Coordinates of C-alpha atoms and ligand atoms in Angstrom, one line a residue:
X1026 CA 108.3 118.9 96.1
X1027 CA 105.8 120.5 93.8
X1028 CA 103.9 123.5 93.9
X1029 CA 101.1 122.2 94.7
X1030 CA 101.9 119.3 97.0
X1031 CA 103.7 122.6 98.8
X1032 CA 99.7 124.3 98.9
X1033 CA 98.7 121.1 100.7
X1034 CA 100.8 120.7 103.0
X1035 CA 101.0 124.1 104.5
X1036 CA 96.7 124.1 104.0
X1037 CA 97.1 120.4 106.3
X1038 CA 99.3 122.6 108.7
X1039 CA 96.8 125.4 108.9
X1040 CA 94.3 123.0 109.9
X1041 CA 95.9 122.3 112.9
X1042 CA 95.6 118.5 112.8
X1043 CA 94.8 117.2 116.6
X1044 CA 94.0 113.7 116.0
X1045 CA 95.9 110.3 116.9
X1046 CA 99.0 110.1 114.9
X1047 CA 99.2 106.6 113.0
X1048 CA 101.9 104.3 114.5
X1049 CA 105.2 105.7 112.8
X1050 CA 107.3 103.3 111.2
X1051 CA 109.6 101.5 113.2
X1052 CA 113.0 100.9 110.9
X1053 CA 115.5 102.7 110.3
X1054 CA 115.2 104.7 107.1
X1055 CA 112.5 107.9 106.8
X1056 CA 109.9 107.1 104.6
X1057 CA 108.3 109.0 101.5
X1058 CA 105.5 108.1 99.0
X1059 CA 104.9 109.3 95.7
X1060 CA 102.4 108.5 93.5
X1061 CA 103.2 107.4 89.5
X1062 CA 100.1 107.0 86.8
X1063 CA 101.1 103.4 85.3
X1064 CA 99.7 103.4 81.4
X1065 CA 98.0 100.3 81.1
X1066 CA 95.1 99.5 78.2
X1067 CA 92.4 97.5 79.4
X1068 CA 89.4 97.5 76.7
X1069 CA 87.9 94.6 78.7
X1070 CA 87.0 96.2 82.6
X1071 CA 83.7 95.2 83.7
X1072 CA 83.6 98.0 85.8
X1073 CA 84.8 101.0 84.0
X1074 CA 82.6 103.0 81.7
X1075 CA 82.3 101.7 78.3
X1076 CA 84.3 98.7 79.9
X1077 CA 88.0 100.6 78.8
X1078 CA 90.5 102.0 81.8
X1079 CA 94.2 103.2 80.0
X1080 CA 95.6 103.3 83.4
X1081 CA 95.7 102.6 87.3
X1082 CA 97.4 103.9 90.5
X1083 CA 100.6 103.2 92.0
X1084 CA 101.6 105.0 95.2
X1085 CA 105.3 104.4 96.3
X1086 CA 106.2 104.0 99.5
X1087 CA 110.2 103.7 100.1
X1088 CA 113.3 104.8 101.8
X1089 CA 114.5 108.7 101.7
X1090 CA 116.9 110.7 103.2
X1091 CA 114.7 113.9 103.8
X1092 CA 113.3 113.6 107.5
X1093 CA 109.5 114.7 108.4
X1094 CA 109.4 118.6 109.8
X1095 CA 106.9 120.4 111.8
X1096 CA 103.3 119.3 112.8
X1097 CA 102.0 116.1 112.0
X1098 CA 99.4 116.2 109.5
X1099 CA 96.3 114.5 108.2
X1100 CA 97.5 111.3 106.3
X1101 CA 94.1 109.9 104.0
X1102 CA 93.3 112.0 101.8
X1103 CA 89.9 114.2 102.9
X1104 CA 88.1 113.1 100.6
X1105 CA 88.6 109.8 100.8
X1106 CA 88.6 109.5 104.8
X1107 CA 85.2 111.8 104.5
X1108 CA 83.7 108.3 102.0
X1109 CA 84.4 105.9 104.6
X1110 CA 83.2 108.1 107.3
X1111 CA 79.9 107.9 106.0
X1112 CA 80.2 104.0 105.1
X1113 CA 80.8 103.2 108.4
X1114 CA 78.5 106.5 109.9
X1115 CA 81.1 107.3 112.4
X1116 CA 81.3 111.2 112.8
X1117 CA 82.9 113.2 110.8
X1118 CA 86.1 114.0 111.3
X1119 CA 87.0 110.4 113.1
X1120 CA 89.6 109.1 110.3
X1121 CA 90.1 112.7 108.6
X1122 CA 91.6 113.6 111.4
X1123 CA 94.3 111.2 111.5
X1124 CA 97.7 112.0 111.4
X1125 CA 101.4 111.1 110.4
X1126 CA 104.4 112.5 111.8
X1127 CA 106.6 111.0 109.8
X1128 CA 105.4 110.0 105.8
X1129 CA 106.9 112.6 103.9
X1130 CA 105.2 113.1 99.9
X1131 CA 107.3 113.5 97.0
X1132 CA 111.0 113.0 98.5
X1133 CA 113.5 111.7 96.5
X1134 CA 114.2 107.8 96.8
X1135 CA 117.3 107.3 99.2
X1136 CA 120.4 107.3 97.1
X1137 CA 121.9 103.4 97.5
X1138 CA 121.7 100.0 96.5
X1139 CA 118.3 98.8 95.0
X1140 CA 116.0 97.7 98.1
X1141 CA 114.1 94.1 97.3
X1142 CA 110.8 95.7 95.6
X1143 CA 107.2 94.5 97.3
X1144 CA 104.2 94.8 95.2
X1145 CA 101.2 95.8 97.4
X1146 CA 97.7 95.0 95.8
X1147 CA 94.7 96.2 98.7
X1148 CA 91.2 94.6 99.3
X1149 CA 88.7 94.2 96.6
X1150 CA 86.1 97.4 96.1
X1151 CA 88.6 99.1 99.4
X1152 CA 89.8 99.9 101.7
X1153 CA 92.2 101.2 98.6
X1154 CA 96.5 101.7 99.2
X1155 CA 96.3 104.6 101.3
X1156 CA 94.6 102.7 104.5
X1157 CA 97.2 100.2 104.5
X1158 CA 99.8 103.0 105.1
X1159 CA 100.9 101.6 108.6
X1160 CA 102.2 98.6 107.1
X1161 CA 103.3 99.7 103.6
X1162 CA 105.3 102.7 105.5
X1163 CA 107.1 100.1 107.8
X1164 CA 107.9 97.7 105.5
X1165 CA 109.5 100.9 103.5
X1166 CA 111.5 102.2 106.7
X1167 CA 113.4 98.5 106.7
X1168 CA 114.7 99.2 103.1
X1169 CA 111.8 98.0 100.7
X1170 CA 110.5 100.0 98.3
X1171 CA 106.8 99.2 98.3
X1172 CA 104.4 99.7 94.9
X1173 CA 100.4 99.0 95.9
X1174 CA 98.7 99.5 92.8
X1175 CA 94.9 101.0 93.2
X1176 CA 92.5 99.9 90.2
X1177 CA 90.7 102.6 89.0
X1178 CA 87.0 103.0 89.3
X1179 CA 87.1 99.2 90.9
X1180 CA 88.4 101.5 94.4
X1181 CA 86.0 103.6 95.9
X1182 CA 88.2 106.3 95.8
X1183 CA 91.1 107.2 94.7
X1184 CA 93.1 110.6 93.3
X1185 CA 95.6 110.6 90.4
X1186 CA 99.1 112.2 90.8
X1187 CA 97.7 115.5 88.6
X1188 CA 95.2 115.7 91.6
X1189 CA 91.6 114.5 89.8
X1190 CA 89.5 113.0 91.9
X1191 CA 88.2 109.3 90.9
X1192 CA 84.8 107.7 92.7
X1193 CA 84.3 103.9 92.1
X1194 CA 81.9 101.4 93.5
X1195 CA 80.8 102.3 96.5
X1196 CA 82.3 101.3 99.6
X1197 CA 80.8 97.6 100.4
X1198 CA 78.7 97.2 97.5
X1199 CA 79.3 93.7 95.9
X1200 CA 78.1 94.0 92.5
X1201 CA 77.1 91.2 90.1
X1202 CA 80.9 91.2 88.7
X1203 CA 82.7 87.9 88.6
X1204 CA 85.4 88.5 91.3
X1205 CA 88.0 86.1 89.5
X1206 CA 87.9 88.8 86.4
X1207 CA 88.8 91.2 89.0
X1208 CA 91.6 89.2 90.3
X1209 CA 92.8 88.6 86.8
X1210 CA 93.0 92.2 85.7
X1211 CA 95.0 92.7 89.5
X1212 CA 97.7 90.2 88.5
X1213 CA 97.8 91.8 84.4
X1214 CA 98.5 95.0 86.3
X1215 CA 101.1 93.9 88.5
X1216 CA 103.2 92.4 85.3
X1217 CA 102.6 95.7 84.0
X1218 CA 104.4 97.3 87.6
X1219 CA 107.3 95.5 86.9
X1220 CA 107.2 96.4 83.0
X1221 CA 107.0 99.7 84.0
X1222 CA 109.5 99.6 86.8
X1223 CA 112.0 102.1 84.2
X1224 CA 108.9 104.6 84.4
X1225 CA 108.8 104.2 88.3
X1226 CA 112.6 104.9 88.7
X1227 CA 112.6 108.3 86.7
X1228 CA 109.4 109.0 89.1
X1229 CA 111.4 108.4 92.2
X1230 CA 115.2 109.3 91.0
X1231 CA 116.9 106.5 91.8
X1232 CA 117.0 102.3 91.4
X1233 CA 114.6 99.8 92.0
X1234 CA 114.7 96.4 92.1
X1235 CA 114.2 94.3 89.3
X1236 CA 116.0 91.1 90.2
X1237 CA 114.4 90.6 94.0
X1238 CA 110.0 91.1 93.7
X1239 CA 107.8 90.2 96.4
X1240 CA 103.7 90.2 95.6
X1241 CA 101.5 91.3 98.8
X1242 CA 98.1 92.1 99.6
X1243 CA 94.5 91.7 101.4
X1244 CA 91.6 89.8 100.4
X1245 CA 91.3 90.1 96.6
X1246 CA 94.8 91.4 96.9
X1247 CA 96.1 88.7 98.6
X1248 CA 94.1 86.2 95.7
X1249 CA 95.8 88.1 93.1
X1250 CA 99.4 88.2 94.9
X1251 CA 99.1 84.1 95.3
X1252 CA 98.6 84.6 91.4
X1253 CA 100.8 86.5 90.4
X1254 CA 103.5 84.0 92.1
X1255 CA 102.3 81.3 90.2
X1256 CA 102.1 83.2 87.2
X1257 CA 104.8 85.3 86.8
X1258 CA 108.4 84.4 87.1
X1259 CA 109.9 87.3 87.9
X1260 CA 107.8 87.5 91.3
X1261 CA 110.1 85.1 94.2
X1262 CA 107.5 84.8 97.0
X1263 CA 103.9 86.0 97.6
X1264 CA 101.9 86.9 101.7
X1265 CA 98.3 86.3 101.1
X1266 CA 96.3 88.4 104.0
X1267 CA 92.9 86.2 104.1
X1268 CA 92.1 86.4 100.2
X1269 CA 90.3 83.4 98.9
X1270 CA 91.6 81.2 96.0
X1271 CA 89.6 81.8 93.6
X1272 CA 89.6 78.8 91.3
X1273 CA 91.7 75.2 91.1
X1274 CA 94.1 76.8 89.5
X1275 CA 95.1 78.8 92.5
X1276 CA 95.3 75.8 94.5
X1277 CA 98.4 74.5 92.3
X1278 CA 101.6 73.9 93.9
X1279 CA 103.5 77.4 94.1
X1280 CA 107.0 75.9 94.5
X1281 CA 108.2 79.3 95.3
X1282 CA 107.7 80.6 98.6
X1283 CA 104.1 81.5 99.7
X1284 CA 102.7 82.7 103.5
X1285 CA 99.4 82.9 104.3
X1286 CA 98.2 84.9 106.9
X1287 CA 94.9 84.9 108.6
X1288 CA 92.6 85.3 111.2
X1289 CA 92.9 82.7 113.8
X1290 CA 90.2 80.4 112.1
X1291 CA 90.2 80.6 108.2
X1292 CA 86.9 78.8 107.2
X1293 CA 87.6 79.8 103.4
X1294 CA 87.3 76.1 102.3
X1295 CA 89.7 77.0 99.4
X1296 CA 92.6 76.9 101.5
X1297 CA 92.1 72.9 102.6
X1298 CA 92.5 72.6 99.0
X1299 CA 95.6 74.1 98.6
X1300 CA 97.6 72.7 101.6
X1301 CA 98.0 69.1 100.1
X1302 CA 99.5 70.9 96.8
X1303 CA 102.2 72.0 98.1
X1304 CA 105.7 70.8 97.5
X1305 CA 107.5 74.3 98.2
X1306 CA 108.5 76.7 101.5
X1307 CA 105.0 77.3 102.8
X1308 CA 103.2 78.9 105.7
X1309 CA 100.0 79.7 107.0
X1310 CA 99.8 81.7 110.6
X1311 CA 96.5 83.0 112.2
X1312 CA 96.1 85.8 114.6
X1313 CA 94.2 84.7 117.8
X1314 CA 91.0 87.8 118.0
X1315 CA 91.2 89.5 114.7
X1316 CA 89.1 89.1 112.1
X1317 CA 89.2 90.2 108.2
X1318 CA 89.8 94.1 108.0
X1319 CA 92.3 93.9 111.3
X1320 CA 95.0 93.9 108.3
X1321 CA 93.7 97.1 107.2
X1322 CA 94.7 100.4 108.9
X1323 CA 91.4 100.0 110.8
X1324 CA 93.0 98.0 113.3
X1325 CA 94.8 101.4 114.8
X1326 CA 91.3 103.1 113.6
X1327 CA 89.6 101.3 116.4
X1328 CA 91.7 102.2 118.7
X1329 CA 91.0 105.6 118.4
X1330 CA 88.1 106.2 117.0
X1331 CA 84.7 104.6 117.3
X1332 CA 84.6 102.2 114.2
X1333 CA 84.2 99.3 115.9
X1334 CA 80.7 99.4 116.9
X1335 CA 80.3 100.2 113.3
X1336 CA 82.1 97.1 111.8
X1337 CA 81.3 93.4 112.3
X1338 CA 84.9 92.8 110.8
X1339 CA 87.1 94.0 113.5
X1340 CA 88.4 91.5 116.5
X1341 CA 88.7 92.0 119.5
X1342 CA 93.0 91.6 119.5
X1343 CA 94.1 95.2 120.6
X1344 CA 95.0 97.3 117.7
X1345 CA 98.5 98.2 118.6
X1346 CA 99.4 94.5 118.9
X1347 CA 97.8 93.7 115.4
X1348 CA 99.5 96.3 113.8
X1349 CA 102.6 95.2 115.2
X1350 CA 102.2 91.3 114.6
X1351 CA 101.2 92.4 110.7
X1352 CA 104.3 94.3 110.3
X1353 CA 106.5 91.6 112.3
X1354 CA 105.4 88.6 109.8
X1355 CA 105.2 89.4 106.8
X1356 CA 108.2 92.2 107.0
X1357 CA 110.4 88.6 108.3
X1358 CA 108.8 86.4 105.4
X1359 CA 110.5 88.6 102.9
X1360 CA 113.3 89.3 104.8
X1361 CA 113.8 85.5 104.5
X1362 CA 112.8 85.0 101.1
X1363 CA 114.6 88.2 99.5
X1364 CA 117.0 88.5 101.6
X1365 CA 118.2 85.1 102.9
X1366 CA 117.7 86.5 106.9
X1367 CA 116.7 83.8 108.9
X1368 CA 113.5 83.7 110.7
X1369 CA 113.2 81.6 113.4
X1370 CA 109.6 83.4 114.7
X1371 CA 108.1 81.1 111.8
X1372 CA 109.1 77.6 113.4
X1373 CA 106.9 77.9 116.2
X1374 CA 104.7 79.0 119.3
X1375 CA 107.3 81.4 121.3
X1376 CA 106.5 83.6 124.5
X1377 CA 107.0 87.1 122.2
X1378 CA 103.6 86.1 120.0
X1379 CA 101.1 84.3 122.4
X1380 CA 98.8 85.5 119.7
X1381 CA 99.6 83.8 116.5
X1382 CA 98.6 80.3 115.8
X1383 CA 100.8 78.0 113.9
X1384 CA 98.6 76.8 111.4
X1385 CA 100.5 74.9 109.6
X1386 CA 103.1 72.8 111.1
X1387 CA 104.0 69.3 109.4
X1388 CA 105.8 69.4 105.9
X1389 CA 106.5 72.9 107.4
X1390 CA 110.2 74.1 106.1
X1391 CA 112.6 75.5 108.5
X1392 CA 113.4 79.3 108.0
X1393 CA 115.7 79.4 111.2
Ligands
NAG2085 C1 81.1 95.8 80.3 O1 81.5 94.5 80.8 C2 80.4 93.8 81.4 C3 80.9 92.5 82.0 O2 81.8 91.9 81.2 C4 79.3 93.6 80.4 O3 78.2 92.9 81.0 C5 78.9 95.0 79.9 O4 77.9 94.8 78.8 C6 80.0 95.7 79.3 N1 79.6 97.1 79.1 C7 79.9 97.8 78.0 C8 79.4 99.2 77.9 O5 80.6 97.3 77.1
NAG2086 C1 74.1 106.5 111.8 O1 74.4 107.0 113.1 C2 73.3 107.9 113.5 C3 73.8 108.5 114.9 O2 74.3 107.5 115.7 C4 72.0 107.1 113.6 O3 71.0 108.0 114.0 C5 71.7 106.5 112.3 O4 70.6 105.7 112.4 C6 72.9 105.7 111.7 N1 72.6 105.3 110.4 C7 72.9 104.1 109.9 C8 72.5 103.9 108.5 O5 73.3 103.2 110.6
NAG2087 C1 88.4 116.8 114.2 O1 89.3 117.9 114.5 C2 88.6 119.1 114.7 C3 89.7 120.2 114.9 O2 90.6 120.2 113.9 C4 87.7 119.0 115.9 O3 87.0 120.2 115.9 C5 86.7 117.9 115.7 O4 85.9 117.7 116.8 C6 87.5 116.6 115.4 N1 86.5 115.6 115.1 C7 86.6 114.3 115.5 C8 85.4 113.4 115.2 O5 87.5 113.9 116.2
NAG2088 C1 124.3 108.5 94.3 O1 124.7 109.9 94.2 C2 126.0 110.1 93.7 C3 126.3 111.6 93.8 O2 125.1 112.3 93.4 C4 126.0 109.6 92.2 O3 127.3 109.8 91.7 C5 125.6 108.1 92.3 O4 125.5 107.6 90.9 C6 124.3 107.9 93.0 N1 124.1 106.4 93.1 C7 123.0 105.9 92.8 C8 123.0 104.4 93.1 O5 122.0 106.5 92.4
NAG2089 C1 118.2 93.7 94.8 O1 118.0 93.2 96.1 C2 118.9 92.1 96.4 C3 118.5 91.6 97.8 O2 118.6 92.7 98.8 C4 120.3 92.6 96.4 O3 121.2 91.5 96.6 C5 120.6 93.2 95.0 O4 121.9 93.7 94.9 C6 119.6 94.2 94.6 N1 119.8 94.7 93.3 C7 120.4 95.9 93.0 C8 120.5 96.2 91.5 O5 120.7 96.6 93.8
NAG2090 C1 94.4 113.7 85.5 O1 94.8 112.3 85.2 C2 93.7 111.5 85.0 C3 94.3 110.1 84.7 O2 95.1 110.1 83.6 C4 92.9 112.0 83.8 O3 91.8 111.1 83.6 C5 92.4 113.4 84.1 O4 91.7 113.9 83.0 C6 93.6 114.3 84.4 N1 93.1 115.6 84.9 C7 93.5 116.7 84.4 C8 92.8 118.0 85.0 O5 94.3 116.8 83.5
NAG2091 C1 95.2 89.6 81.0 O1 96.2 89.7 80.0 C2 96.1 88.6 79.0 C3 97.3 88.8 78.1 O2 97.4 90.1 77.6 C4 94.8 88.7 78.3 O3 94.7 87.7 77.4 C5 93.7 88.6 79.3 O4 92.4 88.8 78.7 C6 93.9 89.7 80.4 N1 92.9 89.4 81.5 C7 92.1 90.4 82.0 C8 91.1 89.9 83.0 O5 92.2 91.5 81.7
NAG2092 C1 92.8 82.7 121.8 O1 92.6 83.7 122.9 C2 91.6 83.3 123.8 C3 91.4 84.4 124.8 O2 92.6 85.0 125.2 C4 92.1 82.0 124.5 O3 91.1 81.6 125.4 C5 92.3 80.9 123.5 O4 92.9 79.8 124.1 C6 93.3 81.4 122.4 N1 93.4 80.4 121.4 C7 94.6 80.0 120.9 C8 94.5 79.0 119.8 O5 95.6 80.4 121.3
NAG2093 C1 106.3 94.0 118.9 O1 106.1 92.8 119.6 C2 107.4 92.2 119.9 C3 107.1 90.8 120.5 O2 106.2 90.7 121.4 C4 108.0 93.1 121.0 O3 109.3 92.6 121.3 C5 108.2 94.5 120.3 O4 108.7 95.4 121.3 C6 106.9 95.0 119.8 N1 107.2 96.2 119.0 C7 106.4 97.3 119.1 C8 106.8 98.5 118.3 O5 105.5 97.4 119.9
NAG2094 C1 103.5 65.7 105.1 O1 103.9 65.1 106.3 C2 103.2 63.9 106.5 C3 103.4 63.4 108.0 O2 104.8 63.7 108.3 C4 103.6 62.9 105.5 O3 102.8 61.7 105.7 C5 103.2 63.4 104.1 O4 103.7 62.6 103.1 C6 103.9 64.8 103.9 N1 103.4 65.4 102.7 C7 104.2 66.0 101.8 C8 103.5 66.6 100.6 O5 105.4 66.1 102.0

């Protein structure tokens, strides 16, 4: 651990966290995260000054043998929970004070075979990486080591590894930007993850996966992790969380395996056009009463704080029971598709999930 990771922690323990403590993973390994600064040249970025960024954010998530000690602490960064505070005017202190007990920072990736590798990408212009830690953190406790890539100045927020601070767009602003360029530059960086998976093992001491990829993400993440499948051949299945496709393109037959997951009713009428396309293992679930950022980490957020009367974006589903559904499904779709595990939860209706809606059920493969 460094130095300064050391400082704040023991400052986060000081503080005397008292707020909810974010669902802890549920498999079996302890979890870490670390984050790695992935060089990538981009002289082309609508968004960044003079239009040039020479990197992005990754933050690891994976399995570790060093187990969490003492108080739980705050797990968003301050500043960063302080931004949203405000763009959702809840008071302060609502999602700065919410804790982990059990992500640990900077421990050494769990000495073993390879885990399959998911590449995370989050929703466009935020919530960034770090508010999708519930899932990324559970998928990770199962044996996956889990990259979500945050573009710079694109995110509202985010911090590099050296600790500098980065502000972006603000929170919610849609600016006049072509939102397929910002898809494009999502999938270019995740070929440059995997390029840079060498760097990423020297970060984390130990293997990662090269051979078994999985592309993930929400919204404008989910777009560009149904892109990258099509794209990239070393990626082996994609879960879209309610992103658009963008273009025709997108609407190609993926042949590889693709899930998309939803709220209960999709009206995106890009997906109508993709259904008929498809020749390959495909799914699309929806979750009966959430809506759009119930995918995020807000779904616990609601549950403890007061950001639902703030959002019209949040469902009515209980939190607890979307976090668990999002972590169920698309932890079993790779399971299946990297792993060969069979999944029988995606053949149909069953008593265990009353909640999620088969969506798509003829010309529907079998993963039993
Ligand atoms: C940056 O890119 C945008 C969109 O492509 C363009 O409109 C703008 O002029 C560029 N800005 C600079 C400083 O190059
Ligand atoms: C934020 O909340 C405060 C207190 O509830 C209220 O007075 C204010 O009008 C709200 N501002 C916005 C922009 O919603
Ligand atoms: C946050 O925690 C502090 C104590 O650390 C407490 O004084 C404050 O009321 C809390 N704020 C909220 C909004 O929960
Ligand atoms: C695990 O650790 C042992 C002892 O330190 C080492 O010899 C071995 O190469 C390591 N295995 C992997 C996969 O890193
Ligand atoms: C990558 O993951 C697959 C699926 O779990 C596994 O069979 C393979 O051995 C892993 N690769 C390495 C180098 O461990
Ligand atoms: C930290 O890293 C970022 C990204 O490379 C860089 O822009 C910044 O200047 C660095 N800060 C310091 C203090 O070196
Ligand atoms: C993505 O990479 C390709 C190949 O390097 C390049 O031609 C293209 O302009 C890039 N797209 C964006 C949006 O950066
Ligand atoms: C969704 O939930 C509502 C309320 O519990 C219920 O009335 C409705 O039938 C459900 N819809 C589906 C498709 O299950
Ligand atoms: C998640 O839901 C399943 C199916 O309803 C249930 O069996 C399981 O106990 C739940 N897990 C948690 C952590 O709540
Ligand atoms: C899908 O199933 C329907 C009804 O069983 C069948 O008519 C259609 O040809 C199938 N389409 C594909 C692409 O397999």
């Amino acid at each position: 651990m460094s130095a300064l990771r050391k400082i704040v922690l023991s400052l986060a323990v000081l503080r005397e966290a008292c707020g909810a403590i974010i669902p802890p993973p549920t498999g079996q390994f302890s979890v870490s995260r670390k984050k790695v600064e992935i060089p990538y040249v981009n002289t082309g970025d609508p968004i960044a000054p003079n239009n040039v960024t020479t990197a992005f954010l990754a933050t690891v998530y994976y399995p570790t043998s060093e187990r969490f000690m003492g108080p739980p602490v705050p797990y968003l960064d301050p500043a960063l929970a302080a931004l949203f505070e405000g763009a959702y005017n809840v008071t302060a202190g609502s999602f700065a004070n919410l804790t982990t007990n059990a992500i640990v920072w900077d421990a050494p990736l769990l000495n073993g075979t390879a885990y399959p590798t998911l590449l995370f990408g989050p929703a466009g212009i935020g919530p960034p990486v770090e508010m999708f830690s519930i899932l990324l953190s559970d998928l990770a406790s199962y044996g996956y080591t889990v990259i979500g890539a945050d573009h710079p100045y694109e995110q509202p927020f985010i911090r590099w590894p050296n600790g500098t601070a980065l502000y972006g767009l603000p929170p919610f602003d849609s600016p006049d930007i072509d939102s397929g360029a910002l898809v494009d530059i999502r999938v270019n960086e995740t070929k440059a993850l995997i390029d840079n998976i060498p760097l990423i093992e020297q970060c984390l001491g130990g293997i990662v996966n090269s051979t078994h990829i999985g592309t993930f993400g929400h919204s404008a993440g989910g777009s560009a992790a149904a892109r990258a499948l099509l794209q990239e051949n070393r990626v082996s299945s994609a879960v879209n969380i309610d992103g658009p496709f963008l273009d025709e393109d997108q609407y190609a037959d993926a042949v590889k395996p693709i899930f998309l997951l939803s709220e209960e009713v999709y009206e995106d009428p890009s997906w109508v056009h993709f259904a008929p396309e498809q020749t390959g293992l495909w799914k699309h679930l929806g979750v009966n009463g959430s809506l759009h950022v119930d995918f995020t980490d807000l779904a616990f957020w609601k549950e403890v704080t007061d950001v639902k009367a703030h959002s019209s974006s949040l469902g009515d589903i209980n939190g607890y029971r979307q976090v668990n559904i999002t972590r169920t499904f698309v932890r079993s779709f790779f399971d299946f598709t990297l792993r060969g595990v069979p999944e029988p939860i995606f053949d149909g209706p069953s008593d265990a999930w009353p909640e999620v809606v088969y969506i798509t059920v003829e010309n529907s493969t079998s993963m039993k």
